Amino acid sequence: MGDKMAFFSKKESDDAKQGAPRLTIDQAQTGILDAVTSQFGDSQTALPDFSVVAGWASADFIAFRSFDIQIKVGVTPENPRDQKRLKCLVAVGPRFVSLYDLLETDLRSQYKRQYTPENLRADLKLLQHYLAWRLTPEQRAKFGLTQD
């Protein structure tokens, strides 16, 4: 029995060495804030309001003065599969819809589901692409965006 305990202890410590360090709520919020301000800038977005619900660090913000966006990072959710899970959600009507479901089929493979600063930046580029598509020609001109 002692051998099994040692085995499990060793395995856990090996997993801890191999896996990335645990993400804190502060790290998630700072990462989201940095990525949002870097991608959209102050002229295109209102800075996020942060909250933590059921282990998910969430940031809600308005992009292009028109679109309600929510970025969620799983920090300590009950399901281990969702730890460091990254979700980018867009308000469509009365509910939030995953950006993945709103993207053109050929862009969906670029959507990232695990949180890293690089993955968040990639998803925010896809978000900006999607939102720019939804802007009116007048809004595009106002925000200095060209139509793709």
PDB file of C-alpha atoms in Angstrom:
ATOM      1  CA  MET A   1       0.000   0.000   0.000  1.00  0.00           C
ATOM      2  CA  GLY A   2       2.868   2.332   0.773  1.00  0.00           C
ATOM      3  CA  ASP A   3       4.216   1.737  -2.735  1.00  0.00           C
ATOM      4  CA  LYS A   4       0.909   2.818  -4.303  1.00  0.00           C
ATOM      5  CA  MET A   5       0.866   5.991  -2.248  1.00  0.00           C
ATOM      6  CA  ALA A   6       4.427   6.755  -3.314  1.00  0.00           C
ATOM      7  CA  PHE A   7       3.504   6.025  -6.925  1.00  0.00           C
ATOM      8  CA  PHE A   8       0.573   8.432  -6.871  1.00  0.00           C
ATOM      9  CA  SER A   9       2.586  11.113  -5.088  1.00  0.00           C
ATOM     10  CA  LYS A  10       5.376  10.806  -7.627  1.00  0.00           C
ATOM     11  CA  LYS A  11       2.926  10.897 -10.523  1.00  0.00           C
ATOM     12  CA  GLU A  12       1.282  14.031  -9.193  1.00  0.00           C
ATOM     13  CA  SER A  13       4.614  15.785  -8.758  1.00  0.00           C
ATOM     14  CA  ASP A  14       5.702  14.649 -12.238  1.00  0.00           C
ATOM     15  CA  ASP A  15       2.456  16.028 -13.672  1.00  0.00           C
ATOM     16  CA  ALA A  16       2.993  19.303 -11.843  1.00  0.00           C
ATOM     17  CA  LYS A  17       6.494  19.583 -13.329  1.00  0.00           C
ATOM     18  CA  GLN A  18       5.292  18.817 -16.854  1.00  0.00           C
ATOM     19  CA  GLY A  19       2.121  20.885 -16.819  1.00  0.00           C
ATOM     20  CA  ALA A  20       1.953  24.640 -16.909  1.00  0.00           C
ATOM     21  CA  PRO A  21       1.694  26.410 -13.556  1.00  0.00           C
ATOM     22  CA  ARG A  22      -1.812  27.024 -12.264  1.00  0.00           C
ATOM     23  CA  LEU A  23      -3.372  30.223 -13.576  1.00  0.00           C
ATOM     24  CA  THR A  24      -4.571  32.694 -10.938  1.00  0.00           C
ATOM     25  CA  ILE A  25      -7.573  34.969 -11.275  1.00  0.00           C
ATOM     26  CA  ASP A  26      -5.291  38.023 -11.225  1.00  0.00           C
ATOM     27  CA  GLN A  27      -3.132  36.575 -14.013  1.00  0.00           C
ATOM     28  CA  ALA A  28      -6.208  35.811 -16.117  1.00  0.00           C
ATOM     29  CA  GLN A  29      -7.655  39.291 -15.629  1.00  0.00           C
ATOM     30  CA  THR A  30      -4.343  41.009 -16.361  1.00  0.00           C
ATOM     31  CA  GLY A  31      -3.862  38.873 -19.471  1.00  0.00           C
ATOM     32  CA  ILE A  32      -7.353  39.686 -20.731  1.00  0.00           C
ATOM     33  CA  LEU A  33      -6.927  43.417 -20.075  1.00  0.00           C
ATOM     34  CA  ASP A  34      -3.568  43.505 -21.872  1.00  0.00           C
ATOM     35  CA  ALA A  35      -4.913  41.579 -24.869  1.00  0.00           C
ATOM     36  CA  VAL A  36      -8.115  43.630 -25.194  1.00  0.00           C
ATOM     37  CA  THR A  37      -6.343  46.998 -24.987  1.00  0.00           C
ATOM     38  CA  SER A  38      -3.630  45.783 -27.368  1.00  0.00           C
ATOM     39  CA  GLN A  39      -6.104  44.488 -29.971  1.00  0.00           C
ATOM     40  CA  PHE A  40      -8.814  47.120 -29.797  1.00  0.00           C
ATOM     41  CA  GLY A  41      -7.251  50.177 -28.148  1.00  0.00           C
ATOM     42  CA  ASP A  42      -9.139  52.736 -26.117  1.00  0.00           C
ATOM     43  CA  SER A  43     -10.902  54.253 -29.116  1.00  0.00           C
ATOM     44  CA  GLN A  44     -12.594  50.966 -30.102  1.00  0.00           C
ATOM     45  CA  THR A  45     -13.520  49.500 -26.727  1.00  0.00           C
ATOM     46  CA  ALA A  46     -14.632  50.282 -23.214  1.00  0.00           C
ATOM     47  CA  LEU A  47     -12.306  48.702 -20.672  1.00  0.00           C
ATOM     48  CA  PRO A  48     -13.575  45.387 -19.268  1.00  0.00           C
ATOM     49  CA  ASP A  49     -15.608  44.862 -16.124  1.00  0.00           C
ATOM     50  CA  PHE A  50     -14.267  41.790 -14.347  1.00  0.00           C
ATOM     51  CA  SER A  51     -16.087  39.151 -12.356  1.00  0.00           C
ATOM     52  CA  VAL A  52     -15.501  35.622 -11.153  1.00  0.00           C
ATOM     53  CA  VAL A  53     -18.367  33.124 -11.250  1.00  0.00           C
ATOM     54  CA  ALA A  54     -17.986  29.409 -10.504  1.00  0.00           C
ATOM     55  CA  GLY A  55     -14.234  29.523 -11.091  1.00  0.00           C
ATOM     56  CA  TRP A  56     -14.413  31.373 -14.404  1.00  0.00           C
ATOM     57  CA  ALA A  57     -12.656  34.740 -14.665  1.00  0.00           C
ATOM     58  CA  SER A  58     -14.832  36.842 -16.956  1.00  0.00           C
ATOM     59  CA  ALA A  59     -14.323  40.186 -18.630  1.00  0.00           C
ATOM     60  CA  ASP A  60     -17.266  42.013 -20.168  1.00  0.00           C
ATOM     61  CA  PHE A  61     -16.676  44.931 -22.506  1.00  0.00           C
ATOM     62  CA  ILE A  62     -18.243  46.868 -25.354  1.00  0.00           C
ATOM     63  CA  ALA A  63     -16.382  46.819 -28.676  1.00  0.00           C
ATOM     64  CA  PHE A  64     -16.905  49.457 -31.359  1.00  0.00           C
ATOM     65  CA  ARG A  65     -19.487  51.098 -29.070  1.00  0.00           C
ATOM     66  CA  SER A  66     -21.968  48.489 -30.279  1.00  0.00           C
ATOM     67  CA  PHE A  67     -21.122  44.908 -29.356  1.00  0.00           C
ATOM     68  CA  ASP A  68     -21.303  43.287 -25.939  1.00  0.00           C
ATOM     69  CA  ILE A  69     -18.396  40.852 -25.577  1.00  0.00           C
ATOM     70  CA  GLN A  70     -17.485  38.406 -22.836  1.00  0.00           C
ATOM     71  CA  ILE A  71     -14.109  36.706 -22.486  1.00  0.00           C
ATOM     72  CA  LYS A  72     -14.032  33.804 -20.021  1.00  0.00           C
ATOM     73  CA  VAL A  73     -11.037  31.895 -18.715  1.00  0.00           C
ATOM     74  CA  GLY A  74     -11.462  28.795 -16.574  1.00  0.00           C
ATOM     75  CA  VAL A  75      -9.310  29.356 -13.530  1.00  0.00           C
ATOM     76  CA  THR A  76     -10.719  26.928 -10.966  1.00  0.00           C
ATOM     77  CA  PRO A  77     -13.817  25.329 -12.509  1.00  0.00           C
ATOM     78  CA  GLU A  78     -15.118  22.057 -11.097  1.00  0.00           C
ATOM     79  CA  ASN A  79     -14.380  20.147 -14.301  1.00  0.00           C
ATOM     80  CA  PRO A  80     -10.577  19.863 -14.725  1.00  0.00           C
ATOM     81  CA  ARG A  81     -11.050  19.796 -18.508  1.00  0.00           C
ATOM     82  CA  ASP A  82     -12.176  23.429 -18.297  1.00  0.00           C
ATOM     83  CA  GLN A  83      -9.124  24.686 -16.411  1.00  0.00           C
ATOM     84  CA  LYS A  84      -7.435  27.295 -18.603  1.00  0.00           C
ATOM     85  CA  ARG A  85     -10.296  26.925 -21.098  1.00  0.00           C
ATOM     86  CA  LEU A  86     -10.724  30.089 -23.152  1.00  0.00           C
ATOM     87  CA  LYS A  87     -14.146  31.260 -24.305  1.00  0.00           C
ATOM     88  CA  CYS A  88     -14.875  34.294 -26.429  1.00  0.00           C
ATOM     89  CA  LEU A  89     -18.593  35.119 -26.481  1.00  0.00           C
ATOM     90  CA  VAL A  90     -20.577  37.717 -28.410  1.00  0.00           C
ATOM     91  CA  ALA A  91     -24.030  38.955 -27.428  1.00  0.00           C
ATOM     92  CA  VAL A  92     -26.473  38.151 -30.206  1.00  0.00           C
ATOM     93  CA  GLY A  93     -29.951  39.180 -29.222  1.00  0.00           C
ATOM     94  CA  PRO A  94     -30.651  38.168 -25.626  1.00  0.00           C
ATOM     95  CA  ARG A  95     -27.854  35.584 -25.258  1.00  0.00           C
ATOM     96  CA  PHE A  96     -24.111  35.136 -25.576  1.00  0.00           C
ATOM     97  CA  VAL A  97     -22.947  32.957 -28.471  1.00  0.00           C
ATOM     98  CA  SER A  98     -19.481  31.459 -28.900  1.00  0.00           C
ATOM     99  CA  LEU A  99     -17.359  33.313 -31.431  1.00  0.00           C
ATOM    100  CA  TYR A 100     -16.491  29.900 -32.869  1.00  0.00           C
ATOM    101  CA  ASP A 101     -20.123  29.423 -33.926  1.00  0.00           C
ATOM    102  CA  LEU A 102     -20.248  32.881 -35.520  1.00  0.00           C
ATOM    103  CA  LEU A 103     -17.093  32.609 -37.639  1.00  0.00           C
ATOM    104  CA  GLU A 104     -16.975  31.561 -41.257  1.00  0.00           C
ATOM    105  CA  THR A 105     -16.256  27.854 -41.598  1.00  0.00           C
ATOM    106  CA  ASP A 106     -12.753  28.386 -43.016  1.00  0.00           C
ATOM    107  CA  LEU A 107     -11.736  30.516 -40.004  1.00  0.00           C
ATOM    108  CA  ARG A 108     -12.985  28.162 -37.292  1.00  0.00           C
ATOM    109  CA  SER A 109      -9.767  26.121 -37.288  1.00  0.00           C
ATOM    110  CA  GLN A 110      -7.918  29.259 -36.123  1.00  0.00           C
ATOM    111  CA  TYR A 111     -10.083  29.615 -32.996  1.00  0.00           C
ATOM    112  CA  LYS A 112      -8.181  28.681 -29.823  1.00  0.00           C
ATOM    113  CA  ARG A 113      -9.805  26.987 -26.848  1.00  0.00           C
ATOM    114  CA  GLN A 114      -6.969  26.888 -24.281  1.00  0.00           C
ATOM    115  CA  TYR A 115      -5.805  30.030 -22.521  1.00  0.00           C
ATOM    116  CA  THR A 116      -2.360  31.348 -23.266  1.00  0.00           C
ATOM    117  CA  PRO A 117      -1.598  35.002 -23.982  1.00  0.00           C
ATOM    118  CA  GLU A 118      -0.897  34.059 -27.620  1.00  0.00           C
ATOM    119  CA  ASN A 119      -4.159  32.116 -27.978  1.00  0.00           C
ATOM    120  CA  LEU A 120      -6.140  34.988 -26.498  1.00  0.00           C
ATOM    121  CA  ARG A 121      -4.546  37.425 -28.963  1.00  0.00           C
ATOM    122  CA  ALA A 122      -5.389  35.051 -31.842  1.00  0.00           C
ATOM    123  CA  ASP A 123      -9.031  34.815 -30.736  1.00  0.00           C
ATOM    124  CA  LEU A 124      -9.292  38.598 -30.351  1.00  0.00           C
ATOM    125  CA  LYS A 125      -8.038  39.036 -33.930  1.00  0.00           C
ATOM    126  CA  LEU A 126     -10.808  36.679 -35.053  1.00  0.00           C
ATOM    127  CA  LEU A 127     -13.254  38.629 -32.890  1.00  0.00           C
ATOM    128  CA  GLN A 128     -12.213  41.911 -34.496  1.00  0.00           C
ATOM    129  CA  HIS A 129     -12.596  40.334 -37.943  1.00  0.00           C
ATOM    130  CA  TYR A 130     -16.124  39.164 -37.087  1.00  0.00           C
ATOM    131  CA  LEU A 131     -17.158  42.477 -35.527  1.00  0.00           C
ATOM    132  CA  ALA A 132     -15.742  44.517 -38.420  1.00  0.00           C
ATOM    133  CA  TRP A 133     -17.896  42.420 -40.758  1.00  0.00           C
ATOM    134  CA  ARG A 134     -20.953  43.455 -38.722  1.00  0.00           C
ATOM    135  CA  LEU A 135     -20.138  47.171 -38.733  1.00  0.00           C
ATOM    136  CA  THR A 136     -21.987  49.520 -41.029  1.00  0.00           C
ATOM    137  CA  PRO A 137     -19.940  51.325 -43.699  1.00  0.00           C
ATOM    138  CA  GLU A 138     -20.223  54.501 -41.604  1.00  0.00           C
ATOM    139  CA  GLN A 139     -18.902  52.715 -38.515  1.00  0.00           C
ATOM    140  CA  ARG A 140     -16.016  51.211 -40.504  1.00  0.00           C
ATOM    141  CA  ALA A 141     -15.001  54.676 -41.679  1.00  0.00           C
ATOM    142  CA  LYS A 142     -15.357  56.122 -38.176  1.00  0.00           C
ATOM    143  CA  PHE A 143     -13.070  53.450 -36.666  1.00  0.00           C
ATOM    144  CA  GLY A 144     -10.611  53.562 -39.565  1.00  0.00           C
ATOM    145  CA  LEU A 145     -11.233  50.003 -40.730  1.00  0.00           C
ATOM    146  CA  THR A 146     -11.131  48.937 -44.323  1.00  0.00           C
ATOM    147  CA  GLN A 147     -13.447  46.278 -45.647  1.00  0.00           C
ATOM    148  CA  ASP A 148     -11.636  42.961 -46.287  1.00  0.00           C
TER     149      ASP A 148
END
